[in-house]
């Protein structure tokens, strides 16, 4: 049984409260109530370091510290209340090495990158909520659409093709499947269902974060099976404000998602079908490090990006009833809001002067000084927007207009064409339509110095995404930005 603290901040303290230190040097308290435990990083799974704690509570220096000094290797190591988690993790990595024999370095490289992101990204981010996550009942208008699609297609999921050495799931022993909302062979799939899901979820997440959001990623219902593990990670940008909805499950016991909230503690959150976890996926480390005991666990993941416009207003502003779009334009003109008018050319969710800010600027050289722009104009067209959100119907209308169809290859101020927006958003049907209407599949962003559509699709959606498979199939090139 796991403690579900999604809607509670209360902590239960047992007779002896143990003051621990994480290896990063930040003190926190480990508390216990019966079998319920509260802990921090590097206890259940490697998060900030390549190993988990082996500082067991029953060791002499923890049981009787007055008479037993702490060995050097345990100094600043959190107490381990969950048993031998290191052997479990070692087994996971061994499985990857065996699966990719001769290419073991790919497994190790993935782990180094995952841990580095866990360390670097959260401390470089702007957060929009106090705790970083919240569990709610999914609104009927979003869950009913998803459930109908699941009921009609649940037996037609396709195996996901994880890239070689990927350790985010133990796919070599517990393969995942995807019931893709973009798979034209499935009943109800396509841009219409994506738009419905995004529209319903957007309102919920905007209310929670207080930020105006734009859709980023939504590609279907992933199913996990017996023994599945999901490594603890943060999502790659621009996946910032996100939601998980549990669609269906057939389990012998709860399979909680473990989230590391802004208070530094791990919360194990159990879900039932129809429940929804909102989380700041760019800064809240999350995963499922405890193996699934059951036959099926089906989730859909919905991701948004803040545009830099706060929807929170004080009483005076609310009373004045000022036009929301006028406020947004004013903020952009002042250089304090908007994606294109973000601070120092950064998206609003990346803090200035951080390591992530430097990395972002390296891969987006054309956006370094966007705050100097004193206009709303970014060069984006209706085609750019439609491609970004997967609005295939609007794109079909544009394709019928010879003059407007030129926008399919038009660059915005940052050198992005609609095909790049579609690739970033993961919209296979959009990419196919654009190519059929003259778009260059190998065109690069940043006026020829940035990434191709395939490079952006991989970066934003992962190597196993349907849009990546489609682009690979037609021979698209994966070329990254010139740094």
Short mmCIF file of C-alpha atoms in Angstrom, two decimals:
data_model
loop_
_atom_site.label_atom_id
_atom_site.label_comp_id
_atom_site.label_asym_id
_atom_site.label_seq_id
_atom_site.Cartn_x
_atom_site.Cartn_y
_atom_site.Cartn_z
CA UNK A 1 0.00 0.00 0.00
CA UNK A 2 1.30 3.45 -0.91
CA UNK A 3 0.55 6.80 0.64
CA UNK A 4 -1.54 8.99 -1.63
CA UNK A 5 -0.66 12.56 -0.71
CA UNK A 6 -1.76 14.22 -3.90
CA UNK A 7 -4.30 16.34 -2.08
CA UNK A 8 -2.69 16.55 1.32
CA UNK A 9 0.41 18.20 2.75
CA UNK A 10 0.11 16.56 6.18
CA UNK A 11 3.07 14.45 7.32
CA UNK A 12 2.96 11.79 10.00
CA UNK A 13 5.87 11.67 12.41
CA UNK A 14 6.83 8.50 14.26
CA UNK A 15 8.56 8.24 17.64
CA UNK A 16 12.03 9.08 16.39
CA UNK A 17 12.23 11.60 13.58
CA UNK A 18 15.36 10.99 11.55
CA UNK A 19 17.12 14.07 10.19
CA UNK A 20 18.76 13.08 6.92
CA UNK A 21 20.78 14.78 4.24
CA UNK A 22 20.53 14.17 0.58
CA UNK A 23 23.80 13.84 -1.27
CA UNK A 24 23.17 17.33 -2.60
CA UNK A 25 23.47 18.50 0.99
CA UNK A 26 19.88 19.62 1.57
CA UNK A 27 18.44 18.50 4.87
CA UNK A 28 15.00 16.95 5.08
CA UNK A 29 13.07 14.84 7.54
CA UNK A 30 12.15 11.22 6.91
CA UNK A 31 8.86 10.40 8.57
CA UNK A 32 6.86 7.24 8.98
CA UNK A 33 3.36 6.24 9.92
CA UNK A 34 3.01 2.48 10.09
CA UNK A 35 4.19 1.20 6.72
CA UNK A 36 3.96 4.58 5.02
CA UNK A 37 7.28 6.26 4.28
CA UNK A 38 8.29 9.68 3.06
CA UNK A 39 11.70 10.01 1.45
CA UNK A 40 13.73 12.04 -1.04
CA UNK A 41 15.91 11.44 -4.08
CA UNK A 42 18.21 8.44 -4.68
CA UNK A 43 16.22 6.15 -2.42
CA UNK A 44 13.79 4.27 -4.66
CA UNK A 45 15.70 4.86 -7.90
CA UNK A 46 18.83 6.73 -9.08
CA UNK A 47 17.75 10.32 -9.65
CA UNK A 48 20.66 12.65 -8.90
CA UNK A 49 23.36 9.97 -8.80
CA UNK A 50 24.08 6.71 -10.61
CA UNK A 51 23.38 4.66 -7.48
CA UNK A 52 20.69 4.52 -4.82
CA UNK A 53 21.22 4.68 -1.09
CA UNK A 54 22.58 1.61 0.68
CA UNK A 55 22.51 3.38 4.04
CA UNK A 56 20.07 0.95 5.66
CA UNK A 57 18.24 1.96 8.81
CA UNK A 58 19.40 -1.16 10.65
CA UNK A 59 23.11 -0.38 10.30
CA UNK A 60 24.89 0.27 13.63
CA UNK A 61 25.59 3.96 13.00
CA UNK A 62 21.86 4.55 12.42
CA UNK A 63 20.61 2.36 15.27
CA UNK A 64 23.12 3.59 17.89
CA UNK A 65 24.87 6.73 16.57
CA UNK A 66 26.21 7.59 20.03
CA UNK A 67 28.46 4.53 20.03
CA UNK A 68 29.02 3.99 16.32
CA UNK A 69 30.50 6.59 14.03
CA UNK A 70 29.18 6.99 10.50
CA UNK A 71 31.50 5.35 7.93
CA UNK A 72 32.77 7.78 5.34
CA UNK A 73 30.82 6.18 2.48
CA UNK A 74 27.53 6.82 4.29
CA UNK A 75 28.16 10.48 5.15
CA UNK A 76 25.50 12.64 3.47
CA UNK A 77 23.75 9.52 2.14
CA UNK A 78 20.01 9.35 2.90
CA UNK A 79 18.76 6.48 5.02
CA UNK A 80 17.35 3.65 2.91
CA UNK A 81 13.94 2.50 4.20
CA UNK A 82 12.89 0.57 1.06
CA UNK A 83 15.32 -2.36 1.21
CA UNK A 84 17.89 -3.32 -1.41
CA UNK A 85 16.92 -1.05 -4.27
CA UNK A 86 20.44 -1.06 -5.74
CA UNK A 87 20.26 -4.73 -6.74
CA UNK A 88 16.91 -4.09 -8.42
CA UNK A 89 18.36 -1.18 -10.39
CA UNK A 90 21.46 -3.18 -11.31
CA UNK A 91 19.17 -5.88 -12.70
CA UNK A 92 17.40 -3.31 -14.86
CA UNK A 93 20.67 -2.10 -16.38
CA UNK A 94 21.90 -5.67 -16.82
CA UNK A 95 18.75 -6.39 -18.81
CA UNK A 96 19.46 -3.45 -21.10
CA UNK A 97 23.07 -4.58 -21.58
CA UNK A 98 21.92 -8.08 -22.50
CA UNK A 99 19.29 -6.77 -24.90
CA UNK A 100 21.83 -4.56 -26.67
CA UNK A 101 24.88 -6.77 -26.42
CA UNK A 102 27.84 -5.08 -28.07
CA UNK A 103 26.11 -1.70 -27.71
CA UNK A 104 25.96 -1.55 -23.92
CA UNK A 105 27.36 1.97 -24.02
CA UNK A 106 24.00 3.17 -25.37
CA UNK A 107 22.27 2.05 -22.16
CA UNK A 108 24.89 3.78 -20.03
CA UNK A 109 24.70 6.94 -22.12
CA UNK A 110 20.91 7.11 -21.75
CA UNK A 111 21.25 6.79 -17.99
CA UNK A 112 23.89 9.52 -17.79
CA UNK A 113 21.66 11.85 -19.80
CA UNK A 114 18.59 11.04 -17.71
CA UNK A 115 20.37 11.74 -14.42
CA UNK A 116 22.01 14.88 -15.78
CA UNK A 117 18.60 16.21 -16.84
CA UNK A 118 17.14 15.40 -13.42
CA UNK A 119 19.90 17.47 -11.82
CA UNK A 120 20.04 20.35 -14.30
CA UNK A 121 16.56 21.01 -15.54
CA UNK A 122 14.38 21.38 -12.39
CA UNK A 123 16.63 24.01 -10.85
CA UNK A 124 16.61 26.02 -14.07
CA UNK A 125 12.84 26.18 -14.43
CA UNK A 126 10.09 28.63 -13.60
CA UNK A 127 7.35 26.80 -11.66
CA UNK A 128 3.70 27.80 -11.63
CA UNK A 129 2.22 25.86 -8.69
CA UNK A 130 3.14 25.42 -5.04
CA UNK A 131 3.63 21.67 -4.91
CA UNK A 132 4.04 20.80 -8.59
CA UNK A 133 1.29 18.19 -8.90
CA UNK A 134 -2.35 17.53 -8.07
CA UNK A 135 -4.73 14.60 -8.46
CA UNK A 136 -8.31 15.24 -9.55
CA UNK A 137 -11.21 13.49 -11.23
CA UNK A 138 -10.89 13.93 -14.98
CA UNK A 139 -13.68 16.13 -16.37
CA UNK A 140 -16.34 14.07 -18.11
CA UNK A 141 -15.90 16.02 -21.35
CA UNK A 142 -12.30 14.80 -21.68
CA UNK A 143 -12.56 11.31 -20.18
CA UNK A 144 -15.67 10.30 -22.13
CA UNK A 145 -13.91 11.05 -25.43
CA UNK A 146 -10.80 9.10 -24.42
CA UNK A 147 -12.76 6.17 -22.98
CA UNK A 148 -14.85 5.83 -26.14
CA UNK A 149 -11.71 5.74 -28.27
CA UNK A 150 -10.16 3.15 -25.92
CA UNK A 151 -13.23 0.90 -25.90
CA UNK A 152 -13.33 0.86 -29.68
CA UNK A 153 -9.60 0.26 -30.22
CA UNK A 154 -8.08 -1.27 -27.06
CA UNK A 155 -7.18 -4.54 -28.79
CA UNK A 156 -5.40 -2.81 -31.68
CA UNK A 157 -2.43 -1.26 -29.90
CA UNK A 158 0.89 -1.43 -31.73
CA UNK A 159 4.22 -2.33 -30.05
CA UNK A 160 6.31 0.75 -29.37
CA UNK A 161 9.75 0.78 -30.95
CA UNK A 162 12.11 2.22 -28.35
CA UNK A 163 15.48 3.36 -29.63
CA UNK A 164 18.49 1.16 -28.89
CA UNK A 165 19.74 1.59 -25.34
CA UNK A 166 16.65 3.40 -24.09
CA UNK A 167 16.31 2.71 -20.36
CA UNK A 168 13.22 4.77 -19.62
CA UNK A 169 11.18 1.56 -19.71
CA UNK A 170 12.31 -2.04 -19.40
CA UNK A 171 10.88 -2.74 -22.85
CA UNK A 172 13.12 -5.77 -23.34
CA UNK A 173 11.14 -7.75 -20.73
CA UNK A 174 7.89 -5.76 -20.58
CA UNK A 175 7.10 -4.23 -23.99
CA UNK A 176 4.73 -1.28 -24.14
CA UNK A 177 2.04 -0.72 -26.74
CA UNK A 178 0.50 2.44 -28.16
CA UNK A 179 -3.10 2.95 -29.18
CA UNK A 180 -2.34 6.00 -31.27
CA UNK A 181 -4.88 8.75 -31.87
CA UNK A 182 -2.97 9.38 -35.10
CA UNK A 183 -3.32 5.85 -36.46
CA UNK A 184 -5.72 6.25 -39.37
CA UNK A 185 -6.60 2.57 -39.17
CA UNK A 186 -8.25 3.06 -35.78
CA UNK A 187 -11.84 4.07 -35.37
CA UNK A 188 -12.17 7.71 -34.33
CA UNK A 189 -8.47 8.53 -34.73
CA UNK A 190 -7.27 11.77 -36.27
CA UNK A 191 -7.06 15.48 -35.63
CA UNK A 192 -10.65 15.76 -34.40
CA UNK A 193 -10.16 13.64 -31.28
CA UNK A 194 -6.83 15.33 -30.55
CA UNK A 195 -8.48 18.73 -30.70
CA UNK A 196 -11.28 17.61 -28.38
CA UNK A 197 -8.88 16.17 -25.80
CA UNK A 198 -6.57 19.18 -25.92
CA UNK A 199 -9.44 21.66 -25.64
CA UNK A 200 -10.94 19.94 -22.59
CA UNK A 201 -7.61 19.39 -20.81
CA UNK A 202 -6.35 22.89 -21.58
CA UNK A 203 -8.99 24.55 -19.43
CA UNK A 204 -8.16 22.34 -16.44
CA UNK A 205 -4.42 22.94 -16.65
CA UNK A 206 -4.78 26.68 -17.25
CA UNK A 207 -6.96 26.98 -14.16
CA UNK A 208 -4.38 25.04 -12.11
CA UNK A 209 -1.26 26.82 -13.35
CA UNK A 210 -2.75 30.27 -13.87
CA UNK A 211 -0.99 30.41 -17.25
CA UNK A 212 -2.16 30.57 -20.83
CA UNK A 213 -1.09 27.33 -22.51
CA UNK A 214 -0.62 26.03 -26.01
CA UNK A 215 -0.80 22.32 -26.98
CA UNK A 216 2.49 20.47 -27.38
CA UNK A 217 2.23 16.71 -27.45
CA UNK A 218 -0.50 14.09 -27.51
CA UNK A 219 -0.10 10.84 -29.37
CA UNK A 220 -2.24 8.19 -27.78
CA UNK A 221 -2.84 5.71 -24.99
CA UNK A 222 0.21 3.78 -23.81
CA UNK A 223 -0.30 0.39 -22.24
CA UNK A 224 2.12 -1.11 -19.72
CA UNK A 225 2.17 -4.77 -18.78
CA UNK A 226 3.38 -7.18 -16.11
CA UNK A 227 6.69 -6.16 -14.56
CA UNK A 228 6.87 -2.76 -16.27
CA UNK A 229 9.08 -0.05 -14.77
CA UNK A 230 9.24 3.61 -15.79
CA UNK A 231 12.52 5.34 -14.89
CA UNK A 232 12.31 8.55 -12.85
CA UNK A 233 12.78 11.51 -15.19
CA UNK A 234 11.74 15.01 -16.19
CA UNK A 235 10.23 15.68 -19.60
CA UNK A 236 12.15 17.41 -22.34
CA UNK A 237 11.18 20.98 -23.13
CA UNK A 238 8.77 22.36 -24.20
CA UNK A 239 6.66 19.77 -22.33
CA UNK A 240 5.92 21.84 -19.22
CA UNK A 241 2.33 21.69 -17.99
CA UNK A 242 1.08 18.15 -18.32
CA UNK A 243 -1.61 15.67 -17.37
CA UNK A 244 -1.82 11.90 -17.04
CA UNK A 245 -5.22 10.26 -17.25
CA UNK A 246 -5.63 6.64 -16.27
CA UNK A 247 -7.87 5.08 -18.89
CA UNK A 248 -8.00 1.45 -17.79
CA UNK A 249 -6.19 -1.05 -15.58
CA UNK A 250 -6.15 -4.71 -14.66
CA UNK A 251 -3.80 -4.92 -11.66
CA UNK A 252 -3.28 -6.97 -8.52
CA UNK A 253 -2.23 -3.90 -6.54
CA UNK A 254 -1.91 -0.17 -7.12
CA UNK A 255 0.89 0.93 -9.43
CA UNK A 256 1.60 4.45 -8.18
CA UNK A 257 3.34 7.20 -10.04
CA UNK A 258 6.17 8.50 -7.88
CA UNK A 259 6.58 12.27 -8.12
CA UNK A 260 9.20 14.48 -6.48
CA UNK A 261 7.34 17.64 -5.62
CA UNK A 262 8.72 21.14 -5.21
CA UNK A 263 9.18 20.41 -1.49
CA UNK A 264 11.80 17.77 -2.37
CA UNK A 265 9.79 14.80 -1.15
CA UNK A 266 8.63 11.73 -3.02
CA UNK A 267 4.88 11.18 -3.21
CA UNK A 268 3.46 7.88 -4.44
CA UNK A 269 0.16 8.69 -6.12
CA UNK A 270 -2.27 5.90 -6.91
CA UNK A 271 -4.79 6.34 -9.71
CA UNK A 272 -8.04 4.74 -10.80
CA UNK A 273 -9.63 4.93 -14.25
CA UNK A 274 -11.06 8.38 -14.76
CA UNK A 275 -8.57 10.06 -12.44
CA UNK A 276 -6.14 12.69 -13.66
CA UNK A 277 -2.78 13.81 -12.29
CA UNK A 278 -1.72 17.33 -13.21
CA UNK A 279 2.02 17.89 -12.95
CA UNK A 280 4.77 20.29 -13.95
CA UNK A 281 6.58 17.71 -16.01
CA UNK A 282 9.55 19.96 -16.82
CA UNK A 283 10.61 20.25 -13.16
CA UNK A 284 8.87 17.48 -11.22
CA UNK A 285 10.82 14.23 -11.46
CA UNK A 286 8.34 11.43 -12.04
CA UNK A 287 8.35 7.71 -12.77
CA UNK A 288 7.12 4.30 -11.69
CA UNK A 289 10.15 2.56 -10.18
CA UNK A 290 8.19 -0.27 -8.57
CA UNK A 291 7.36 -3.09 -11.05
CA UNK A 292 3.76 -3.37 -12.22
CA UNK A 293 1.94 -6.28 -10.62
CA UNK A 294 -0.87 -6.92 -13.03
CA UNK A 295 -1.67 -7.41 -16.66
CA UNK A 296 -2.53 -3.94 -17.94
CA UNK A 297 -2.17 -0.26 -17.08
CA UNK A 298 -3.31 2.23 -19.72
CA UNK A 299 -2.55 5.97 -19.56
CA UNK A 300 -2.80 8.92 -21.89
CA UNK A 301 -0.32 11.82 -21.59
CA UNK A 302 -1.33 15.37 -22.53
CA UNK A 303 1.32 18.11 -22.69
CA UNK A 304 1.18 21.90 -22.97
CA UNK A 305 3.63 24.79 -23.10
CA UNK A 306 3.10 28.14 -21.31
CA UNK A 307 3.15 31.10 -23.68
CA UNK A 308 4.24 33.62 -21.06
CA UNK A 309 0.87 35.16 -20.30
CA UNK A 310 -0.40 34.85 -16.74
CA UNK A 311 -4.13 34.43 -16.27
CA UNK A 312 -3.91 35.38 -12.61
CA UNK A 313 -5.03 38.92 -11.89
CA UNK A 314 -5.45 40.82 -8.66
CA UNK A 315 -8.79 42.14 -7.50
CA UNK A 316 -8.22 45.59 -8.91
CA UNK A 317 -7.39 44.23 -12.36
CA UNK A 318 -10.35 41.90 -12.27
CA UNK A 319 -12.67 44.73 -11.33
CA UNK A 320 -11.38 46.79 -14.21
CA UNK A 321 -12.25 43.89 -16.52
CA UNK A 322 -9.41 44.69 -18.87
CA UNK A 323 -9.23 42.80 -22.12
CA UNK A 324 -7.04 39.74 -21.66
CA UNK A 325 -5.46 40.01 -25.10
CA UNK A 326 -4.67 43.68 -24.63
CA UNK A 327 -2.82 42.78 -21.43
CA UNK A 328 -0.89 40.09 -23.27
CA UNK A 329 0.13 42.52 -26.03
CA UNK A 330 1.19 45.08 -23.45
CA UNK A 331 3.31 42.48 -21.67
CA UNK A 332 5.02 41.50 -24.90
CA UNK A 333 5.72 45.11 -25.82
CA UNK A 334 7.33 45.59 -22.42
CA UNK A 335 9.41 42.45 -22.96
CA UNK A 336 8.00 40.63 -19.95
CA UNK A 337 5.63 38.12 -21.49
CA UNK A 338 4.85 35.93 -24.44
CA UNK A 339 6.80 33.08 -25.95
CA UNK A 340 8.47 35.28 -28.52
CA UNK A 341 8.91 38.15 -26.09
CA UNK A 342 10.29 36.07 -23.24
CA UNK A 343 13.01 37.33 -20.92
CA UNK A 344 16.37 37.61 -22.68
CA UNK A 345 14.96 35.69 -25.64
CA UNK A 346 14.12 32.69 -23.44
CA UNK A 347 10.81 30.88 -23.13
CA UNK A 348 9.06 32.11 -19.97
CA UNK A 349 9.56 28.81 -18.14
CA UNK A 350 13.38 28.88 -18.24
CA UNK A 351 15.06 31.03 -15.58
CA UNK A 352 17.70 33.48 -16.73
CA UNK A 353 21.34 32.80 -15.92
CA UNK A 354 20.87 29.06 -15.47
CA UNK A 355 22.64 26.19 -17.16
CA UNK A 356 19.47 25.28 -19.05
CA UNK A 357 19.20 28.85 -20.30
CA UNK A 358 22.69 28.61 -21.79
CA UNK A 359 21.89 25.26 -23.42
CA UNK A 360 18.63 26.59 -24.84
CA UNK A 361 20.32 29.62 -26.37
CA UNK A 362 22.94 27.41 -28.01
CA UNK A 363 20.24 25.47 -29.85
CA UNK A 364 18.11 28.56 -30.58
CA UNK A 365 20.58 31.27 -31.63
CA UNK A 366 17.97 33.18 -33.59
CA UNK A 367 15.88 33.78 -30.48
CA UNK A 368 18.48 35.35 -28.21
CA UNK A 369 17.10 38.89 -28.35
CA UNK A 370 13.40 38.49 -28.93
CA UNK A 371 12.64 40.85 -26.04
CA UNK A 372 13.81 43.73 -28.20
CA UNK A 373 10.92 43.23 -30.57
CA UNK A 374 8.17 45.77 -30.02
CA UNK A 375 5.50 44.07 -32.03
CA UNK A 376 3.23 41.04 -31.95
CA UNK A 377 4.44 40.04 -35.39
CA UNK A 378 6.46 36.80 -35.49
CA UNK A 379 5.90 35.92 -39.11
CA UNK A 380 3.70 32.99 -38.13
CA UNK A 381 0.79 32.23 -40.43
CA UNK A 382 -2.47 30.40 -40.02
CA UNK A 383 -0.69 27.39 -41.51
CA UNK A 384 1.99 27.51 -38.81
CA UNK A 385 -0.61 27.53 -36.05
CA UNK A 386 -2.76 24.83 -37.62
CA UNK A 387 0.26 22.58 -38.14
CA UNK A 388 1.39 23.09 -34.55
CA UNK A 389 -1.93 22.05 -33.01
CA UNK A 390 -2.74 19.32 -35.53
CA UNK A 391 -5.67 21.15 -37.16
CA UNK A 392 -5.78 19.11 -40.34
CA UNK A 393 -9.14 20.51 -41.50
CA UNK A 394 -7.81 24.08 -41.61
CA UNK A 395 -4.73 22.89 -43.50
CA UNK A 396 -6.92 21.14 -46.07
CA UNK A 397 -8.79 24.41 -46.66
CA UNK A 398 -5.51 26.29 -47.08
CA UNK A 399 -4.29 23.65 -49.55
CA UNK A 400 -7.26 24.41 -51.80
CA UNK A 401 -6.30 28.09 -52.01
CA UNK A 402 -3.39 28.52 -54.43
CA UNK A 403 -2.29 31.80 -52.86
CA UNK A 404 -2.56 30.68 -49.24
CA UNK A 405 -0.87 27.37 -50.07
CA UNK A 406 2.41 29.27 -50.37
CA UNK A 407 2.36 29.57 -46.57
CA UNK A 408 3.14 25.85 -46.37
CA UNK A 409 6.78 26.71 -47.10
CA UNK A 410 6.88 30.15 -45.48
CA UNK A 411 9.36 30.77 -42.67
CA UNK A 412 8.43 32.70 -39.54
CA UNK A 413 10.82 35.12 -37.83
CA UNK A 414 12.77 32.20 -36.39
CA UNK A 415 13.04 30.29 -39.64
CA UNK A 416 10.34 27.77 -38.75
CA UNK A 417 8.05 26.40 -41.45
CA UNK A 418 4.72 24.67 -40.76
CA UNK A 419 6.41 21.29 -41.27
CA UNK A 420 8.62 21.97 -38.25
CA UNK A 421 5.61 22.94 -36.15
CA UNK A 422 3.86 19.75 -37.19
CA UNK A 423 6.93 17.64 -36.41
CA UNK A 424 7.37 19.22 -32.98
CA UNK A 425 3.70 18.61 -32.20
CA UNK A 426 3.90 15.00 -33.41
CA UNK A 427 1.21 15.27 -36.09
CA UNK A 428 1.81 12.60 -38.73
CA UNK A 429 -1.26 13.51 -40.80
CA UNK A 430 -0.11 17.14 -40.89
CA UNK A 431 3.38 16.20 -42.08
CA UNK A 432 1.96 13.99 -44.82
CA UNK A 433 -0.36 16.76 -46.09
CA UNK A 434 2.39 19.40 -46.08
CA UNK A 435 4.81 17.19 -48.01
CA UNK A 436 2.12 16.38 -50.56
CA UNK A 437 1.68 20.12 -51.03
CA UNK A 438 5.29 21.06 -51.63
CA UNK A 439 6.90 21.27 -48.19
CA UNK A 440 10.57 20.26 -48.04
CA UNK A 441 10.90 17.45 -45.51
CA UNK A 442 14.58 18.30 -44.97
CA UNK A 443 14.19 22.06 -44.58
CA UNK A 444 15.91 23.37 -41.44
CA UNK A 445 14.79 25.91 -38.85
CA UNK A 446 16.72 29.08 -37.98
CA UNK A 447 17.02 30.03 -41.65
CA UNK A 448 18.92 26.91 -42.63
CA UNK A 449 21.07 26.53 -39.50
CA UNK A 450 18.63 24.76 -37.19
CA UNK A 451 17.09 21.30 -37.07
CA UNK A 452 15.14 19.37 -39.68
CA UNK A 453 11.61 18.13 -39.11
CA UNK A 454 12.89 14.66 -38.18
CA UNK A 455 15.42 16.08 -35.72
CA UNK A 456 12.70 18.13 -33.99
CA UNK A 457 10.27 15.20 -34.00
CA UNK A 458 12.83 13.01 -32.23
CA UNK A 459 13.78 15.72 -29.76
CA UNK A 460 10.21 16.59 -28.81
CA UNK A 461 8.49 13.21 -29.04
CA UNK A 462 11.13 10.47 -28.80
CA UNK A 463 12.39 7.95 -31.33
CA UNK A 464 9.38 5.63 -31.02
CA UNK A 465 6.73 8.23 -31.89
CA UNK A 466 4.60 7.53 -35.01
CA UNK A 467 5.69 10.77 -36.67
CA UNK A 468 9.35 9.76 -36.29
CA UNK A 469 8.64 6.34 -37.78
CA UNK A 470 6.84 7.98 -40.70
CA UNK A 471 9.67 10.43 -41.40
CA UNK A 472 12.26 7.65 -41.20
CA UNK A 473 10.20 5.54 -43.58
CA UNK A 474 10.16 8.23 -46.29
CA UNK A 475 13.90 8.83 -45.94
CA UNK A 476 13.90 12.14 -44.10
CA UNK A 477 17.24 13.38 -42.72
CA UNK A 478 17.86 14.06 -39.05
CA UNK A 479 20.09 17.15 -38.92
CA UNK A 480 20.50 19.16 -35.74
CA UNK A 481 21.24 22.85 -35.19
CA UNK A 482 24.67 24.24 -35.92
CA UNK A 483 25.98 25.27 -32.48
#
